[in-house]
PDB file of C-alpha atoms and ligand atoms in Angstrom:
ATOM      1  CA  MET I   1     -16.391 205.082  98.667  1.00  0.00           C
ATOM      2  CA  LEU I   2     -16.753 201.632  97.128  1.00  0.00           C
ATOM      3  CA  THR I   3     -17.328 198.822  99.622  1.00  0.00           C
ATOM      4  CA  LEU I   4     -16.469 195.235  98.772  1.00  0.00           C
ATOM      5  CA  PHE I   5     -18.354 192.585 100.719  1.00  0.00           C
ATOM      6  CA  HIS I   6     -15.755 189.883 100.842  1.00  0.00           C
ATOM      7  CA  SER I   7     -14.856 186.544 102.369  1.00  0.00           C
ATOM      8  CA  PRO I   8     -11.058 186.127 102.395  1.00  0.00           C
ATOM      9  CA  GLY I   9     -10.007 183.093 100.343  1.00  0.00           C
ATOM     10  CA  SER I  10     -13.287 182.937  98.420  1.00  0.00           C
ATOM     11  CA  CYS I  11     -14.080 184.014  94.851  1.00  0.00           C
ATOM     12  CA  SER I  12     -14.398 187.594  96.070  1.00  0.00           C
ATOM     13  CA  ASN I  13     -10.573 187.542  96.079  1.00  0.00           C
ATOM     14  CA  GLY I  14     -10.945 188.123  92.335  1.00  0.00           C
ATOM     15  CA  ILE I  15     -12.719 191.448  92.896  1.00  0.00           C
ATOM     16  CA  LEU I  16     -10.352 192.436  95.691  1.00  0.00           C
ATOM     17  CA  TYR I  17      -7.467 191.864  93.277  1.00  0.00           C
ATOM     18  CA  LEU I  18      -9.158 193.918  90.547  1.00  0.00           C
ATOM     19  CA  LEU I  19      -9.869 196.812  92.911  1.00  0.00           C
ATOM     20  CA  ASN I  20      -6.170 196.893  93.765  1.00  0.00           C
ATOM     21  CA  GLU I  21      -5.117 196.376  90.156  1.00  0.00           C
ATOM     22  CA  ILE I  22      -7.190 199.432  89.217  1.00  0.00           C
ATOM     23  CA  GLY I  23      -6.126 201.405  92.275  1.00  0.00           C
ATOM     24  CA  ALA I  24      -9.753 202.134  93.160  1.00  0.00           C
ATOM     25  CA  GLU I  25     -10.229 203.472  96.668  1.00  0.00           C
ATOM     26  CA  HIS I  26     -12.379 201.001  98.589  1.00  0.00           C
ATOM     27  CA  ASP I  27     -13.375 199.601 101.962  1.00  0.00           C
ATOM     28  CA  VAL I  28     -13.589 195.898 102.665  1.00  0.00           C
ATOM     29  CA  SER I  29     -16.441 194.537 104.756  1.00  0.00           C
ATOM     30  CA  VAL I  30     -15.709 190.949 105.733  1.00  0.00           C
ATOM     31  CA  VAL I  31     -18.599 188.492 105.320  1.00  0.00           C
ATOM     32  CA  ASN I  32     -17.130 185.186 106.452  1.00  0.00           C
ATOM     33  CA  VAL I  33     -18.893 182.482 104.426  1.00  0.00           C
ATOM     34  CA  LEU I  34     -17.282 179.768 106.565  1.00  0.00           C
ATOM     35  CA  THR I  35     -19.112 180.978 109.662  1.00  0.00           C
ATOM     36  CA  GLY I  36     -22.389 181.762 107.877  1.00  0.00           C
ATOM     37  CA  ASP I  37     -22.232 185.581 107.850  1.00  0.00           C
ATOM     38  CA  GLN I  38     -23.760 185.505 104.345  1.00  0.00           C
ATOM     39  CA  ARG I  39     -27.015 184.094 105.777  1.00  0.00           C
ATOM     40  CA  ARG I  40     -27.413 186.704 108.498  1.00  0.00           C
ATOM     41  CA  GLU I  41     -30.112 189.337 108.121  1.00  0.00           C
ATOM     42  CA  ALA I  42     -27.579 192.174 108.129  1.00  0.00           C
ATOM     43  CA  TYR I  43     -26.037 190.836 104.906  1.00  0.00           C
ATOM     44  CA  LEU I  44     -29.201 189.452 103.307  1.00  0.00           C
ATOM     45  CA  SER I  45     -30.764 192.906 103.428  1.00  0.00           C
ATOM     46  CA  LEU I  46     -27.858 194.059 101.241  1.00  0.00           C
ATOM     47  CA  ASN I  47     -27.582 190.965  99.015  1.00  0.00           C
ATOM     48  CA  PRO I  48     -30.598 188.641  99.296  1.00  0.00           C
ATOM     49  CA  LYS I  49     -28.683 185.993  97.324  1.00  0.00           C
ATOM     50  CA  GLY I  50     -26.492 185.444 100.383  1.00  0.00           C
ATOM     51  CA  LYS I  51     -23.269 185.260  98.359  1.00  0.00           C
ATOM     52  CA  VAL I  52     -20.057 187.186  98.016  1.00  0.00           C
ATOM     53  CA  PRO I  53     -18.780 189.169  96.219  1.00  0.00           C
ATOM     54  CA  ALA I  54     -21.036 192.203  96.358  1.00  0.00           C
ATOM     55  CA  LEU I  55     -19.895 195.739  95.645  1.00  0.00           C
ATOM     56  CA  ARG I  56     -21.695 198.777  97.059  1.00  0.00           C
ATOM     57  CA  LEU I  57     -21.176 201.833  94.893  1.00  0.00           C
ATOM     58  CA  ASP I  58     -20.903 205.457  95.987  1.00  0.00           C
ATOM     59  CA  ASP I  59     -24.593 206.058  95.243  1.00  0.00           C
ATOM     60  CA  GLY I  60     -25.689 203.055  97.340  1.00  0.00           C
ATOM     61  CA  GLU I  61     -26.375 200.716  94.392  1.00  0.00           C
ATOM     62  CA  VAL I  62     -25.239 197.165  95.088  1.00  0.00           C
ATOM     63  CA  LEU I  63     -23.792 194.971  92.343  1.00  0.00           C
ATOM     64  CA  THR I  64     -23.535 191.193  92.639  1.00  0.00           C
ATOM     65  CA  GLU I  65     -22.069 188.393  90.455  1.00  0.00           C
ATOM     66  CA  LEU I  66     -18.378 188.436  89.765  1.00  0.00           C
ATOM     67  CA  GLN I  67     -18.642 189.003  86.018  1.00  0.00           C
ATOM     68  CA  THR I  68     -20.939 191.995  86.523  1.00  0.00           C
ATOM     69  CA  ILE I  69     -18.733 193.609  89.134  1.00  0.00           C
ATOM     70  CA  ALA I  70     -15.602 192.978  87.047  1.00  0.00           C
ATOM     71  CA  PHE I  71     -17.303 194.571  84.019  1.00  0.00           C
ATOM     72  CA  TRP I  72     -18.450 197.583  86.030  1.00  0.00           C
ATOM     73  CA  LEU I  73     -14.986 198.138  87.509  1.00  0.00           C
ATOM     74  CA  ALA I  74     -13.179 197.766  84.199  1.00  0.00           C
ATOM     75  CA  ARG I  75     -15.575 200.165  82.453  1.00  0.00           C
ATOM     76  CA  SER I  76     -15.718 202.684  85.289  1.00  0.00           C
ATOM     77  CA  PHE I  77     -11.934 202.991  85.554  1.00  0.00           C
ATOM     78  CA  PRO I  78     -10.907 203.087  81.880  1.00  0.00           C
ATOM     79  CA  GLN I  79      -7.458 204.429  82.742  1.00  0.00           C
ATOM     80  CA  ALA I  80      -6.567 200.939  84.033  1.00  0.00           C
ATOM     81  CA  GLY I  81      -7.061 199.595  80.504  1.00  0.00           C
ATOM     82  CA  LEU I  82      -8.783 196.430  81.684  1.00  0.00           C
ATOM     83  CA  TRP I  83     -11.708 196.464  79.256  1.00  0.00           C
ATOM     84  CA  PRO I  84     -10.643 195.856  75.655  1.00  0.00           C
ATOM     85  CA  GLU I  85     -11.752 198.208  72.884  1.00  0.00           C
ATOM     86  CA  ASN I  86     -12.093 195.524  70.276  1.00  0.00           C
ATOM     87  CA  THR I  87     -15.406 193.614  70.071  1.00  0.00           C
ATOM     88  CA  MET I  88     -13.721 190.231  69.616  1.00  0.00           C
ATOM     89  CA  GLU I  89     -11.493 190.813  72.658  1.00  0.00           C
ATOM     90  CA  GLN I  90     -14.546 191.888  74.667  1.00  0.00           C
ATOM     91  CA  ALA I  91     -16.271 188.663  73.614  1.00  0.00           C
ATOM     92  CA  ARG I  92     -13.203 186.621  74.620  1.00  0.00           C
ATOM     93  CA  THR I  93     -13.147 188.402  77.990  1.00  0.00           C
ATOM     94  CA  LEU I  94     -16.791 187.502  78.660  1.00  0.00           C
ATOM     95  CA  GLU I  95     -16.234 183.964  77.384  1.00  0.00           C
ATOM     96  CA  LEU I  96     -13.362 183.410  79.816  1.00  0.00           C
ATOM     97  CA  LEU I  97     -15.161 184.970  82.767  1.00  0.00           C
ATOM     98  CA  ASP I  98     -18.212 182.830  82.153  1.00  0.00           C
ATOM     99  CA  PHE I  99     -16.103 179.694  81.850  1.00  0.00           C
ATOM    100  CA  ILE I 100     -14.129 180.339  85.043  1.00  0.00           C
ATOM    101  CA  VAL I 101     -17.183 181.298  87.106  1.00  0.00           C
ATOM    102  CA  GLY I 102     -19.873 179.130  85.531  1.00  0.00           C
ATOM    103  CA  SER I 103     -17.884 175.969  84.864  1.00  0.00           C
ATOM    104  CA  VAL I 104     -14.670 175.792  86.886  1.00  0.00           C
ATOM    105  CA  HIS I 105     -16.123 177.375  90.032  1.00  0.00           C
ATOM    106  CA  MET I 106     -19.821 176.546  90.035  1.00  0.00           C
ATOM    107  CA  ARG I 107     -19.699 173.147  88.269  1.00  0.00           C
ATOM    108  CA  GLY I 108     -16.342 172.071  89.681  1.00  0.00           C
ATOM    109  CA  ARG I 109     -15.072 173.577  92.911  1.00  0.00           C
ATOM    110  CA  THR I 110     -18.525 173.876  94.457  1.00  0.00           C
ATOM    111  CA  PHE I 111     -18.978 170.098  94.198  1.00  0.00           C
ATOM    112  CA  ILE I 112     -15.630 169.557  95.929  1.00  0.00           C
ATOM    113  CA  ARG I 113     -16.387 171.880  98.835  1.00  0.00           C
ATOM    114  CA  MET I 114     -20.144 171.623  99.183  1.00  0.00           C
ATOM    115  CA  PRO I 115     -21.418 168.214  98.010  1.00  0.00           C
ATOM    116  CA  HIS I 116     -24.058 168.376 100.771  1.00  0.00           C
ATOM    117  CA  LYS I 117     -25.702 171.302  98.968  1.00  0.00           C
ATOM    118  CA  PHE I 118     -26.595 168.998  96.079  1.00  0.00           C
ATOM    119  CA  VAL I 119     -27.399 165.696  97.744  1.00  0.00           C
ATOM    120  CA  ASP I 120     -28.197 164.892 101.379  1.00  0.00           C
ATOM    121  CA  ASP I 121     -26.963 161.294 101.382  1.00  0.00           C
ATOM    122  CA  PRO I 122     -23.344 161.369 102.678  1.00  0.00           C
ATOM    123  CA  ALA I 123     -22.694 158.136 100.747  1.00  0.00           C
ATOM    124  CA  CYS I 124     -22.940 160.153  97.513  1.00  0.00           C
ATOM    125  CA  HIS I 125     -20.585 162.938  98.538  1.00  0.00           C
ATOM    126  CA  ALA I 126     -17.305 161.264  97.535  1.00  0.00           C
ATOM    127  CA  ALA I 127     -18.566 160.636  93.980  1.00  0.00           C
ATOM    128  CA  LEU I 128     -19.725 164.236  93.642  1.00  0.00           C
ATOM    129  CA  GLN I 129     -16.390 165.513  94.946  1.00  0.00           C
ATOM    130  CA  ALA I 130     -14.495 163.277  92.499  1.00  0.00           C
ATOM    131  CA  HIS I 131     -16.637 164.659  89.681  1.00  0.00           C
ATOM    132  CA  GLY I 132     -15.859 168.218  90.867  1.00  0.00           C
ATOM    133  CA  ARG I 133     -12.130 167.507  90.966  1.00  0.00           C
ATOM    134  CA  GLN I 134     -12.235 166.187  87.410  1.00  0.00           C
ATOM    135  CA  GLN I 135     -14.186 169.246  86.246  1.00  0.00           C
ATOM    136  CA  VAL I 136     -11.640 171.570  87.863  1.00  0.00           C
ATOM    137  CA  ALA I 137      -8.737 169.624  86.308  1.00  0.00           C
ATOM    138  CA  ASN I 138     -10.428 169.803  82.883  1.00  0.00           C
ATOM    139  CA  GLY I 139     -11.068 173.516  83.343  1.00  0.00           C
ATOM    140  CA  LEU I 140      -7.466 174.196  84.298  1.00  0.00           C
ATOM    141  CA  ALA I 141      -6.269 172.281  81.229  1.00  0.00           C
ATOM    142  CA  GLN I 142      -8.553 174.487  79.149  1.00  0.00           C
ATOM    143  CA  LEU I 143      -7.077 177.625  80.731  1.00  0.00           C
ATOM    144  CA  GLU I 144      -3.571 176.337  80.056  1.00  0.00           C
ATOM    145  CA  ALA I 145      -4.499 175.788  76.402  1.00  0.00           C
ATOM    146  CA  THR I 146      -5.895 179.339  76.251  1.00  0.00           C
ATOM    147  CA  LEU I 147      -2.673 180.688  77.737  1.00  0.00           C
ATOM    148  CA  GLY I 148      -0.740 178.808  75.074  1.00  0.00           C
ATOM    149  CA  GLY I 149       2.568 180.363  76.113  1.00  0.00           C
ATOM    150  CA  LYS I 150       1.194 183.917  76.516  1.00  0.00           C
ATOM    151  CA  PRO I 151       1.843 185.600  79.894  1.00  0.00           C
ATOM    152  CA  PHE I 152      -1.884 186.161  80.544  1.00  0.00           C
ATOM    153  CA  LEU I 153      -5.072 184.649  79.164  1.00  0.00           C
ATOM    154  CA  LEU I 154      -5.661 187.382  76.601  1.00  0.00           C
ATOM    155  CA  GLY I 155      -2.000 188.257  76.110  1.00  0.00           C
ATOM    156  CA  ARG I 156      -1.825 191.273  78.399  1.00  0.00           C
ATOM    157  CA  PHE I 157      -3.377 191.248  81.891  1.00  0.00           C
ATOM    158  CA  GLY I 158      -7.175 191.438  81.886  1.00  0.00           C
ATOM    159  CA  VAL I 159     -10.112 190.794  84.194  1.00  0.00           C
ATOM    160  CA  PRO I 160     -10.264 187.017  83.476  1.00  0.00           C
ATOM    161  CA  ASP I 161      -6.793 186.647  85.004  1.00  0.00           C
ATOM    162  CA  ALA I 162      -8.088 187.908  88.355  1.00  0.00           C
ATOM    163  CA  ALA I 163     -10.749 185.183  88.245  1.00  0.00           C
ATOM    164  CA  ALA I 164      -8.236 182.554  87.132  1.00  0.00           C
ATOM    165  CA  LEU I 165      -6.084 183.342  90.159  1.00  0.00           C
ATOM    166  CA  TYR I 166      -8.637 182.271  92.737  1.00  0.00           C
ATOM    167  CA  VAL I 167      -9.341 178.982  90.954  1.00  0.00           C
ATOM    168  CA  LEU I 168      -5.579 178.338  90.781  1.00  0.00           C
ATOM    169  CA  ASP I 169      -5.233 179.098  94.505  1.00  0.00           C
ATOM    170  CA  TRP I 170      -8.144 176.760  95.235  1.00  0.00           C
ATOM    171  CA  ALA I 171      -6.585 173.990  93.144  1.00  0.00           C
ATOM    172  CA  VAL I 172      -3.435 174.217  95.254  1.00  0.00           C
ATOM    173  CA  ARG I 173      -5.526 174.161  98.443  1.00  0.00           C
ATOM    174  CA  ASP I 174      -7.460 171.147  97.154  1.00  0.00           C
ATOM    175  CA  ASP I 175      -4.258 169.267  96.169  1.00  0.00           C
ATOM    176  CA  ILE I 176      -5.050 169.359  92.467  1.00  0.00           C
ATOM    177  CA  GLU I 177      -1.756 169.288  90.638  1.00  0.00           C
ATOM    178  CA  LEU I 178      -0.886 172.294  88.468  1.00  0.00           C
ATOM    179  CA  SER I 179       1.226 171.981  85.328  1.00  0.00           C
ATOM    180  CA  SER I 180       4.486 173.937  85.262  1.00  0.00           C
ATOM    181  CA  ALA I 181       2.862 176.467  82.893  1.00  0.00           C
ATOM    182  CA  LEU I 182       0.050 177.091  85.372  1.00  0.00           C
ATOM    183  CA  VAL I 183       2.465 177.271  88.314  1.00  0.00           C
ATOM    184  CA  ALA I 184       4.408 179.971  86.426  1.00  0.00           C
ATOM    185  CA  TYR I 185       1.165 181.792  85.497  1.00  0.00           C
ATOM    186  CA  ARG I 186       0.036 181.777  89.139  1.00  0.00           C
ATOM    187  CA  GLU I 187       3.434 183.108  90.203  1.00  0.00           C
ATOM    188  CA  ARG I 188       3.120 185.923  87.648  1.00  0.00           C
ATOM    189  CA  LEU I 189      -0.236 186.868  89.144  1.00  0.00           C
ATOM    190  CA  HIS I 190       1.119 186.683  92.695  1.00  0.00           C
ATOM    191  CA  ALA I 191       4.032 188.903  91.652  1.00  0.00           C
ATOM    192  CA  ARG I 192       1.799 191.805  90.589  1.00  0.00           C
ATOM    193  CA  PRO I 193       1.468 194.718  93.040  1.00  0.00           C
ATOM    194  CA  ALA I 194      -2.292 194.040  93.256  1.00  0.00           C
ATOM    195  CA  PHE I 195      -1.590 190.794  95.078  1.00  0.00           C
ATOM    196  CA  ALA I 196       0.618 192.428  97.729  1.00  0.00           C
ATOM    197  CA  ALA I 197      -1.994 195.175  98.096  1.00  0.00           C
ATOM    198  CA  SER I 198      -4.647 192.500  98.717  1.00  0.00           C
ATOM    199  CA  ALA I 199      -2.589 190.584 101.298  1.00  0.00           C
ATOM    200  CA  ASP I 200      -4.464 191.739 104.415  1.00  0.00           C
ATOM    201  CA  ASN I 201      -7.736 190.332 103.135  1.00  0.00           C
ATOM    202  CA  TRP I 202      -6.588 187.490 100.878  1.00  0.00           C
ATOM    203  CA  GLY I 203      -6.848 184.577 103.308  1.00  0.00           C
ATOM    204  CA  SER I 204      -4.797 181.458 102.686  1.00  0.00           C
ATOM    205  CA  THR I 205      -3.485 180.919  99.154  1.00  0.00           C
TER     206      THR I 205
HETATM  207  N1  GSH E 301     -21.980 183.354  90.641  1.00  0.00           N
HETATM  208  C1  GSH E 301     -21.556 183.999  91.859  1.00  0.00           C
HETATM  209  C2  GSH E 301     -21.102 182.934  92.842  1.00  0.00           C
HETATM  210  C3  GSH E 301     -20.782 183.503  94.160  1.00  0.00           C
HETATM  211  C4  GSH E 301     -20.478 182.407  95.167  1.00  0.00           C
HETATM  212  O1  GSH E 301     -20.880 181.235  95.035  1.00  0.00           O
HETATM  213  N2  GSH E 301     -19.786 182.811  96.222  1.00  0.00           N
HETATM  214  C5  GSH E 301     -19.465 181.908  97.297  1.00  0.00           C
HETATM  215  C6  GSH E 301     -18.053 182.163  97.814  1.00  0.00           C
HETATM  216  S1  GSH E 301     -16.829 181.636  96.650  1.00  0.00           S
HETATM  217  C7  GSH E 301     -20.432 182.156  98.438  1.00  0.00           C
HETATM  218  O2  GSH E 301     -20.788 183.280  98.708  1.00  0.00           O
HETATM  219  N3  GSH E 301     -20.842 181.090  99.094  1.00  0.00           N
HETATM  220  C8  GSH E 301     -21.691 181.163 100.223  1.00  0.00           C
HETATM  221  C9  GSH E 301     -22.855 180.238 100.129  1.00  0.00           C
HETATM  222  O3  GSH E 301     -23.094 179.652  99.061  1.00  0.00           O
HETATM  223  O4  GSH E 301     -23.539 180.106 101.147  1.00  0.00           O
HETATM  224  C10 GSH E 301     -20.435 184.948  91.558  1.00  0.00           C
HETATM  225  O5  GSH E 301     -19.571 184.602  90.748  1.00  0.00           O
HETATM  226  O6  GSH E 301     -20.387 186.040  92.113  1.00  0.00           O
END
């Protein structure tokens, strides 16, 4: 059985959503990053990086990093059709995943929520948070341009949409205004059965 190590409301929501999108049987082991579970020995022995998501496979292998886990899931469950055949579409998938994780999350949202991780002086935190908010807003504008009227980022639903959903949910939580196109896109993602199937472990949206 696959086991997702997951903190409800965090970026591991993206993997939870994909597991349900694929219909892959799985357990969820909650690692609450708000209470520091990720730094406890029990979790560090599984993922020394002290981050979620992590996915333990049937053979005991543990995968970390959202893009890696998303790739593994999409390739291991080909019947779900989440990994494109075409090389250009594969490249676009990786490009979007890297942008959402590497830029919007790590270089945007992280500054909003965790300015203390980058600079000790509390006097600097507001400036770092403002920078993070601007980065997230820029990133969302980029995603809207990529959507360009399509229902999902690559036309049909794909793994980058599962990552886009948690940054959209975070934007709402952080009071960052969404355009009407992004509101409609988020609603489309919330309307998929994978979202209802994830409800018990989703956390606040
Ligand atoms: N690049 C990693 C980032 C993972 C990450 O930063 N996860 C956050 C939750 S959204 C976390 O575990 N934070 C706990 C911490 O930094 O202590 C990925 O995409 O999987």
